[in-house]
Amino acid sequence: MAVIIQGIGTVTALNSTNSLDTNKTLFANSRRSLSDRKGRFFMVRSDGCLSYGLNGHGGRAEKLITNAVAAKEDTAAAYTSSKPGHELLLFEALREGLEEEMDRDPTVCVMGEDVGHYGGSYKVTKGLAPKYGDLRVLDTPIAENSFTGMGIGAAMTGLRPVVEGMNMGFLLLAFNQISNNCGMLHYTSGGQFKIPIVIRGPGGVGRQLGAEHSQRLESYFQSIPGIQMVACSTPYNAKGLMKAAIRSDNPVILFEHVLLYNLKERIPDEEYVLNLEEAEMVRPGEHVTILTYSRMRYHVMQAAKTLVNKGYDPEVIDIRSLKPFDLYTIRNSVKKTHRVLIVEECMRTGGIGASLTAAITENFHDYLDAPIVCLSSQDVPTPYAGTLENWTVVQPPQIVTAVEQLCQ
Amino acid sequence: MALSTNRTVNQLLKPLTAAISATRCLSSDSTSIITVESSLPFTSHKIDPPSRAVETSPNELMTFFKDMAEMRRMEIAADSLYKAKLIRGFCHLYDGQEAVAVGMEAAITKKDCIITAYRDHCIYLARGGGLYESFAELMGRKDGCSKGKGGSMHFYKKESGFYGGHGIVGAQVPLGLNMAALWDLPAILVCENNHYGMGTAEWRAAKSPAYYKRGDYVPGLKVDGMDALAVKQACKFAKEHALKNGPIILEMDTYRYHGHSMSDPGSTYRTRDEISGVRQERDPIERIRKLILAHDVATEKELKDIEKEKRKVVDEAIAKAKESPMPDPSDLFTNVYVKGFGVEVFGPDRKEVRATLP
């Protein structure tokens, strides 16, 4: 399987017979994209290869568990790093990432409703206010437009704020700030101001929260030029993406999911940062490429179990980066399997899946043997009733059926 | 009304100052203090207003005059450029309101930050921006202050603490005021009240147009915004207050001669008599001119020469800006992200690589 490395402005596709030397130089290249990092950390490639330190000890890649389904027992690749790591829940992983960044850089601060004394409505910022003080972990009044604007102003003057929306739906009130100021200020000021802000919050369907509290704003934010969007799905990538988002000089929106906060996983003790623009190979396969993100990853993996029993070999990729899409990983997968299924929680109309379908069709049309199938949520406000709510989102049986139809 | 007050002041002070100003030359470095009374008393809300007596100097008066003349010339020139279709889109002109910009600058330093809405050309100039950069930006050239990508409503100057230049505004003051008051932030909220929200008069849009009182628990001051010295006094007072006690609202009672923007003639919702009346009685540049003449800081001819010179400077800047190059097509994709990522940026058809970001 080919390994794709995103170097600085250069895209080099390696074939599977890597030479030690090529690995060294290319890893060194990719290191510079996260420049001036302190030495002791490693970058994780999408297929799980580790690359150590700045000197790059050749191509000694070790397999790391990149797929984490809480229910699934993964005995395939044993975790082999210098230390066994520690187990924690996803919201704790987010907090760990946040805390490490706040320790490392005094300009990182948090603001949002109930993040300070209350500890965060989903406990992501618990314990941070007593440790860093009320000003660095700031409780704001209930005015998303203003505290997002305040965060952007803080970013313009040199801080690195993390703005928490208690629920993604509330950020609609801050849409003006996110679109006009967050996204555009770097451009309209001719590069004078940078906005290294992270806007994060939980969204998604589950828990019967009703229509307004179950929104998926990826589709609304995706066309704002100037911002980056990432979606985390496991404790491992939650921590890595949180750290990468804070270190990035661009405004990043980090999408979390209400139902995933209690996922448990073992993550490394060492410091690690993930690449913001990279997709994650969850399960390599041969027959069909399934692209997914956030909570749908787990529905897909559940469907994958059924599919494997039926004799199919799906390749599952967690795209993670919603803007921009990691078209390199996707391209390699499409080249191999020639069939694409997109499973997402966004709405059918104008969602991430719609954009992804367009992007893949435009770029990789020649590689496709069948039209792209996109399974998304229904175009309805999320109902309160439990059964109806389940039918709004894509369920594993539907994924299985879609793959079977696609692979005929 | 304003005229007579000035005259009275002149009668009182003329004998005193005549003795001081022996030589009357433009480059007079005399920092003798001239005390002028502001045209109107300050009205205040929940605070004691500052005194009406403003201290100024010949230097300062001349600076005010020069700066305001330059701003006025720039805005009028922008008007003609817009009509000649060299400036496109939206162009919101500031003429008539110059006293607010210069008065404010006189009271604060470049370390204090200013953020404003779309009527930002003159604030940019007051913050140290250049005429050439302004015109180049208005005409969309590469040498503009935002590299031609911002336009009229997006002037920024990071080194001087000018944070723009913003197009979309609305309802931000009450929320910002709440937070500023909650955390005792040293913020001064200046309302340039030119009495019209585009075409809607203030009494049709606000239940209480006494904006300086609208802060409720936040003190406020109403200032004659056409009097640069009153603006300066109010801003100095406000800065002292804000640094000690938290936010304060300044309502500048000012007027804009042009319409809201170039697409608004400005005469459908107000009479020409009203506009010319204000221009005759309250024009900020005229007021400073009268003060200068009354205190013998400069002669009529010298002032006219300054205005001519400013006209020339502005014309030169325009000529130079007209010659300057348009941005490269590749500039379309620069500065979207800071230090992009390790990925190429594709053109809209996603086939052609337009830029390789570092």
mmCIF file of N, CA, C and O in Angstrom, chain A residues 8-75:
data_model
loop_
_atom_site.group_PDB
_atom_site.id
_atom_site.type_symbol
_atom_site.label_atom_id
_atom_site.label_comp_id
_atom_site.label_asym_id
_atom_site.label_seq_id
_atom_site.Cartn_x
_atom_site.Cartn_y
_atom_site.Cartn_z
ATOM 1 N N ILE A 8 6.250 19.955 2.093
ATOM 2 C CA ILE A 8 5.961 21.355 1.872
ATOM 3 C C ILE A 8 5.813 21.588 0.393
ATOM 4 O O ILE A 8 6.780 21.574 -0.351
ATOM 5 N N GLY A 9 4.619 21.782 -0.038
ATOM 6 C CA GLY A 9 4.358 22.101 -1.433
ATOM 7 C C GLY A 9 4.719 20.983 -2.367
ATOM 8 O O GLY A 9 4.573 21.080 -3.566
ATOM 9 N N THR A 10 5.218 19.883 -1.872
ATOM 10 C CA THR A 10 5.560 18.784 -2.787
ATOM 11 C C THR A 10 4.764 17.578 -2.381
ATOM 12 O O THR A 10 4.589 17.286 -1.214
ATOM 13 N N VAL A 11 4.281 16.896 -3.367
ATOM 14 C CA VAL A 11 3.561 15.666 -3.072
ATOM 15 C C VAL A 11 4.352 14.538 -3.674
ATOM 16 O O VAL A 11 4.585 14.493 -4.875
ATOM 17 N N THR A 12 4.799 13.678 -2.834
ATOM 18 C CA THR A 12 5.588 12.570 -3.368
ATOM 19 C C THR A 12 4.914 11.273 -2.985
ATOM 20 O O THR A 12 4.705 10.999 -1.822
ATOM 21 N N ALA A 13 4.565 10.497 -3.954
ATOM 22 C CA ALA A 13 3.963 9.196 -3.663
ATOM 23 C C ALA A 13 5.051 8.146 -3.671
ATOM 24 O O ALA A 13 5.790 7.999 -4.634
ATOM 25 N N LEU A 14 5.160 7.449 -2.572
ATOM 26 C CA LEU A 14 6.155 6.377 -2.502
ATOM 27 C C LEU A 14 5.485 5.067 -2.850
ATOM 28 O O LEU A 14 4.336 4.849 -2.513
ATOM 29 N N ASN A 15 6.184 4.206 -3.448
ATOM 30 C CA ASN A 15 5.633 2.863 -3.574
ATOM 31 C C ASN A 15 6.049 2.081 -2.343
ATOM 32 O O ASN A 15 6.830 2.529 -1.533
ATOM 33 N N SER A 16 5.465 0.910 -2.211
ATOM 34 C CA SER A 16 5.606 0.226 -0.938
ATOM 35 C C SER A 16 7.038 -0.204 -0.641
ATOM 36 O O SER A 16 7.380 -0.483 0.477
ATOM 37 N N THR A 17 7.883 -0.240 -1.623
ATOM 38 C CA THR A 17 9.256 -0.645 -1.315
ATOM 39 C C THR A 17 10.068 0.589 -0.987
ATOM 40 O O THR A 17 10.841 1.093 -1.787
ATOM 41 N N ASN A 18 9.874 1.078 0.178
ATOM 42 C CA ASN A 18 10.596 2.285 0.583
ATOM 43 C C ASN A 18 12.021 1.974 0.891
ATOM 44 O O ASN A 18 12.327 0.962 1.499
ATOM 45 N N SER A 19 12.860 2.875 0.531
ATOM 46 C CA SER A 19 14.244 2.724 0.979
ATOM 47 C C SER A 19 14.398 3.539 2.239
ATOM 48 O O SER A 19 13.662 4.488 2.475
ATOM 49 N N LEU A 20 15.337 3.150 3.029
ATOM 50 C CA LEU A 20 15.527 3.817 4.309
ATOM 51 C C LEU A 20 15.809 5.296 4.091
ATOM 52 O O LEU A 20 15.330 6.152 4.805
ATOM 53 N N ASP A 21 16.629 5.575 3.075
ATOM 54 C CA ASP A 21 17.037 6.970 2.867
ATOM 55 C C ASP A 21 15.864 7.850 2.486
ATOM 56 O O ASP A 21 15.706 8.940 2.992
ATOM 57 N N THR A 22 15.039 7.341 1.571
ATOM 58 C CA THR A 22 13.909 8.155 1.118
ATOM 59 C C THR A 22 13.015 8.512 2.295
ATOM 60 O O THR A 22 12.551 9.623 2.433
ATOM 61 N N ASN A 23 12.816 7.524 3.147
ATOM 62 C CA ASN A 23 11.985 7.769 4.321
ATOM 63 C C ASN A 23 12.530 8.905 5.153
ATOM 64 O O ASN A 23 11.829 9.799 5.561
ATOM 65 N N LYS A 24 13.840 8.842 5.377
ATOM 66 C CA LYS A 24 14.491 9.840 6.231
ATOM 67 C C LYS A 24 14.233 11.239 5.718
ATOM 68 O O LYS A 24 13.760 12.104 6.424
ATOM 69 N N THR A 25 14.560 11.458 4.419
ATOM 70 C CA THR A 25 14.453 12.832 3.895
ATOM 71 C C THR A 25 13.010 13.287 3.868
ATOM 72 O O THR A 25 12.687 14.412 4.193
ATOM 73 N N LEU A 26 12.117 12.356 3.502
ATOM 74 C CA LEU A 26 10.728 12.784 3.378
ATOM 75 C C LEU A 26 10.133 13.071 4.738
ATOM 76 O O LEU A 26 9.350 13.981 4.914
ATOM 77 N N PHE A 27 10.520 12.272 5.719
ATOM 78 C CA PHE A 27 10.014 12.561 7.053
ATOM 79 C C PHE A 27 10.541 13.897 7.530
ATOM 80 O O PHE A 27 9.858 14.657 8.165
ATOM 81 N N ALA A 28 11.791 14.159 7.190
ATOM 82 C CA ALA A 28 12.360 15.437 7.606
ATOM 83 C C ALA A 28 11.607 16.586 6.962
ATOM 84 O O ALA A 28 11.340 17.593 7.584
ATOM 85 N N ASN A 29 11.234 16.389 5.686
ATOM 86 C CA ASN A 29 10.442 17.405 4.984
ATOM 87 C C ASN A 29 9.153 17.700 5.716
ATOM 88 O O ASN A 29 8.794 18.823 5.965
ATOM 89 N N SER A 30 8.448 16.632 6.044
ATOM 90 C CA SER A 30 7.129 16.838 6.630
ATOM 91 C C SER A 30 7.243 17.453 8.004
ATOM 92 O O SER A 30 6.342 18.078 8.489
ATOM 93 N N ARG A 31 8.384 17.257 8.635
ATOM 94 C CA ARG A 31 8.548 17.838 9.962
ATOM 95 C C ARG A 31 8.451 19.350 9.892
ATOM 96 O O ARG A 31 7.918 19.993 10.743
ATOM 97 N N ARG A 32 8.993 19.931 8.834
ATOM 98 C CA ARG A 32 9.052 21.384 8.779
ATOM 99 C C ARG A 32 7.685 22.023 8.707
ATOM 100 O O ARG A 32 7.509 23.168 9.008
ATOM 101 N N SER A 33 6.699 21.240 8.283
ATOM 102 C CA SER A 33 5.384 21.859 8.200
ATOM 103 C C SER A 33 4.841 22.156 9.588
ATOM 104 O O SER A 33 3.981 22.974 9.758
ATOM 105 N N LEU A 34 5.373 21.470 10.598
ATOM 106 C CA LEU A 34 5.009 21.834 11.968
ATOM 107 C C LEU A 34 6.268 22.396 12.593
ATOM 108 O O LEU A 34 6.834 21.812 13.502
ATOM 109 N N SER A 35 6.716 23.484 12.056
ATOM 110 C CA SER A 35 8.063 23.943 12.398
ATOM 111 C C SER A 35 8.158 24.381 13.837
ATOM 112 O O SER A 35 7.172 24.550 14.538
ATOM 113 N N ASP A 36 9.342 24.595 14.259
ATOM 114 C CA ASP A 36 9.718 24.953 15.628
ATOM 115 C C ASP A 36 8.914 24.245 16.704
ATOM 116 O O ASP A 36 8.328 24.837 17.577
ATOM 117 N N ARG A 37 8.872 22.973 16.590
ATOM 118 C CA ARG A 37 8.325 22.160 17.672
ATOM 119 C C ARG A 37 9.488 21.739 18.541
ATOM 120 O O ARG A 37 10.599 21.615 18.093
ATOM 121 N N LYS A 38 9.192 21.478 19.782
ATOM 122 C CA LYS A 38 10.264 20.952 20.618
ATOM 123 C C LYS A 38 10.527 19.513 20.217
ATOM 124 O O LYS A 38 9.660 18.825 19.705
ATOM 125 N N GLY A 39 11.730 19.070 20.515
ATOM 126 C CA GLY A 39 12.169 17.790 19.965
ATOM 127 C C GLY A 39 11.358 16.571 20.285
ATOM 128 O O GLY A 39 11.055 15.761 19.430
ATOM 129 N N ARG A 40 10.974 16.395 21.531
ATOM 130 C CA ARG A 40 10.527 15.085 21.956
ATOM 131 C C ARG A 40 9.081 14.763 21.587
ATOM 132 O O ARG A 40 8.215 14.701 22.417
ATOM 133 N N PHE A 41 8.820 14.563 20.346
ATOM 134 C CA PHE A 41 7.480 14.116 20.005
ATOM 135 C C PHE A 41 7.557 13.400 18.677
ATOM 136 O O PHE A 41 8.572 13.421 18.018
ATOM 137 N N PHE A 42 6.488 12.740 18.308
ATOM 138 C CA PHE A 42 6.531 12.066 17.019
ATOM 139 C C PHE A 42 5.259 12.322 16.249
ATOM 140 O O PHE A 42 4.207 12.577 16.801
ATOM 141 N N MET A 43 5.369 12.289 14.973
ATOM 142 C CA MET A 43 4.257 12.532 14.064
ATOM 143 C C MET A 43 3.691 11.197 13.658
ATOM 144 O O MET A 43 4.417 10.240 13.455
ATOM 145 N N VAL A 44 2.425 11.152 13.546
ATOM 146 C CA VAL A 44 1.810 9.890 13.161
ATOM 147 C C VAL A 44 1.267 10.008 11.753
ATOM 148 O O VAL A 44 0.538 10.928 11.434
ATOM 149 N N ARG A 45 1.628 9.119 10.908
ATOM 150 C CA ARG A 45 1.118 9.097 9.550
ATOM 151 C C ARG A 45 -0.233 8.424 9.532
ATOM 152 O O ARG A 45 -0.651 7.791 10.484
ATOM 153 N N SER A 46 -0.919 8.545 8.435
ATOM 154 C CA SER A 46 -2.282 8.053 8.393
ATOM 155 C C SER A 46 -2.349 6.541 8.481
ATOM 156 O O SER A 46 -3.339 5.988 8.915
ATOM 157 N N ASP A 47 -1.299 5.858 8.098
ATOM 158 C CA ASP A 47 -1.372 4.402 8.177
ATOM 159 C C ASP A 47 -0.764 3.892 9.465
ATOM 160 O O ASP A 47 -0.514 2.715 9.630
ATOM 161 N N GLY A 48 -0.490 4.790 10.361
ATOM 162 C CA GLY A 48 -0.023 4.345 11.658
ATOM 163 C C GLY A 48 1.479 4.298 11.796
ATOM 164 O O GLY A 48 1.988 3.860 12.812
ATOM 165 N N CYS A 49 2.223 4.729 10.793
ATOM 166 C CA CYS A 49 3.676 4.689 10.942
ATOM 167 C C CYS A 49 4.117 5.811 11.855
ATOM 168 O O CYS A 49 3.648 6.933 11.771
ATOM 169 N N LEU A 50 5.043 5.491 12.701
ATOM 170 C CA LEU A 50 5.593 6.493 13.590
ATOM 171 C C LEU A 50 6.885 7.025 13.011
ATOM 172 O O LEU A 50 7.632 6.297 12.390
ATOM 173 N N SER A 51 7.140 8.288 13.214
ATOM 174 C CA SER A 51 8.468 8.787 12.840
ATOM 175 C C SER A 51 9.006 9.528 14.042
ATOM 176 O O SER A 51 8.354 10.381 14.621
ATOM 177 N N TYR A 52 10.204 9.177 14.448
ATOM 178 C CA TYR A 52 10.750 9.724 15.675
ATOM 179 C C TYR A 52 11.543 10.979 15.444
ATOM 180 O O TYR A 52 12.192 11.154 14.442
ATOM 181 N N GLY A 53 11.529 11.821 16.421
ATOM 182 C CA GLY A 53 12.427 12.964 16.555
ATOM 183 C C GLY A 53 12.783 13.686 15.277
ATOM 184 O O GLY A 53 12.263 13.429 14.207
ATOM 185 N N LEU A 54 13.679 14.594 15.371
ATOM 186 C CA LEU A 54 14.020 15.407 14.217
ATOM 187 C C LEU A 54 15.033 14.721 13.334
ATOM 188 O O LEU A 54 15.206 15.078 12.190
ATOM 189 N N ASN A 55 15.743 13.767 13.881
ATOM 190 C CA ASN A 55 16.772 13.142 13.063
ATOM 191 C C ASN A 55 16.217 12.009 12.225
ATOM 192 O O ASN A 55 16.843 11.560 11.302
ATOM 193 N N GLY A 56 15.083 11.582 12.564
ATOM 194 C CA GLY A 56 14.467 10.508 11.771
ATOM 195 C C GLY A 56 15.304 9.256 11.776
ATOM 196 O O GLY A 56 16.162 9.052 10.931
ATOM 197 N N HIS A 57 15.072 8.416 12.754
ATOM 198 C CA HIS A 57 15.888 7.193 12.796
ATOM 199 C C HIS A 57 15.434 6.241 11.718
ATOM 200 O O HIS A 57 14.781 5.240 11.960
ATOM 201 N N GLY A 58 15.757 6.578 10.519
ATOM 202 C CA GLY A 58 15.420 5.712 9.396
ATOM 203 C C GLY A 58 13.944 5.472 9.311
ATOM 204 O O GLY A 58 13.129 6.255 9.777
ATOM 205 N N GLY A 59 13.574 4.388 8.763
ATOM 206 C CA GLY A 59 12.159 4.144 8.523
ATOM 207 C C GLY A 59 11.583 3.131 9.473
ATOM 208 O O GLY A 59 10.683 2.379 9.135
ATOM 209 N N ARG A 60 12.098 3.091 10.666
ATOM 210 C CA ARG A 60 11.600 2.074 11.594
ATOM 211 C C ARG A 60 10.191 2.430 12.015
ATOM 212 O O ARG A 60 9.968 3.103 12.993
ATOM 213 N N ALA A 61 9.241 1.975 11.254
ATOM 214 C CA ALA A 61 7.866 2.326 11.561
ATOM 215 C C ALA A 61 7.266 1.284 12.479
ATOM 216 O O ALA A 61 7.484 0.096 12.326
ATOM 217 N N GLU A 62 6.506 1.739 13.449
ATOM 218 C CA GLU A 62 5.858 0.786 14.329
ATOM 219 C C GLU A 62 4.368 0.997 14.223
ATOM 220 O O GLU A 62 3.892 2.108 14.098
ATOM 221 N N LYS A 63 3.656 -0.053 14.309
ATOM 222 C CA LYS A 63 2.214 0.033 14.146
ATOM 223 C C LYS A 63 1.595 0.612 15.405
ATOM 224 O O LYS A 63 1.912 0.195 16.517
ATOM 225 N N LEU A 64 0.715 1.559 15.231
ATOM 226 C CA LEU A 64 0.030 2.151 16.364
ATOM 227 C C LEU A 64 -1.450 1.920 16.138
ATOM 228 O O LEU A 64 -1.914 1.919 15.021
ATOM 229 N N ILE A 65 -2.186 1.722 17.180
ATOM 230 C CA ILE A 65 -3.620 1.541 16.998
ATOM 231 C C ILE A 65 -4.232 2.875 16.633
ATOM 232 O O ILE A 65 -4.265 3.806 17.437
ATOM 233 N N THR A 66 -4.658 3.020 15.419
ATOM 234 C CA THR A 66 -5.288 4.275 15.033
ATOM 235 C C THR A 66 -6.794 4.153 15.001
ATOM 236 O O THR A 66 -7.503 5.129 14.894
ATOM 237 N N ASN A 67 -7.301 2.940 15.043
ATOM 238 C CA ASN A 67 -8.745 2.800 15.085
ATOM 239 C C ASN A 67 -9.137 2.402 16.499
ATOM 240 O O ASN A 67 -8.591 1.491 17.092
ATOM 241 N N ALA A 68 -10.057 3.131 17.024
ATOM 242 C CA ALA A 68 -10.449 2.809 18.387
ATOM 243 C C ALA A 68 -11.955 2.771 18.451
ATOM 244 O O ALA A 68 -12.616 3.801 18.384
ATOM 245 N N VAL A 69 -12.484 1.615 18.514
ATOM 246 C CA VAL A 69 -13.920 1.493 18.716
ATOM 247 C C VAL A 69 -14.064 0.955 20.107
ATOM 248 O O VAL A 69 -13.485 -0.066 20.453
ATOM 249 N N ALA A 70 -14.808 1.649 20.910
ATOM 250 C CA ALA A 70 -14.838 1.300 22.319
ATOM 251 C C ALA A 70 -15.276 -0.135 22.526
ATOM 252 O O ALA A 70 -14.758 -0.844 23.359
ATOM 253 N N ALA A 71 -16.221 -0.569 21.706
ATOM 254 C CA ALA A 71 -16.742 -1.908 21.935
ATOM 255 C C ALA A 71 -15.829 -2.973 21.374
ATOM 256 O O ALA A 71 -15.862 -4.121 21.769
ATOM 257 N N LYS A 72 -14.996 -2.577 20.410
ATOM 258 C CA LYS A 72 -14.278 -3.614 19.667
ATOM 259 C C LYS A 72 -12.986 -4.001 20.371
ATOM 260 O O LYS A 72 -12.233 -3.163 20.821
ATOM 261 N N GLU A 73 -12.718 -5.265 20.415
ATOM 262 C CA GLU A 73 -11.472 -5.756 20.985
ATOM 263 C C GLU A 73 -10.450 -5.814 19.866
ATOM 264 O O GLU A 73 -10.602 -6.579 18.935
ATOM 265 N N ASP A 74 -9.425 -5.031 19.958
ATOM 266 C CA ASP A 74 -8.465 -5.046 18.868
ATOM 267 C C ASP A 74 -7.213 -5.772 19.309
ATOM 268 O O ASP A 74 -6.396 -5.236 20.043
ATOM 269 N N THR A 75 -7.096 -6.981 18.873
ATOM 270 C CA THR A 75 -5.921 -7.748 19.267
ATOM 271 C C THR A 75 -4.876 -7.773 18.172
ATOM 272 O O THR A 75 -3.795 -8.279 18.352
#
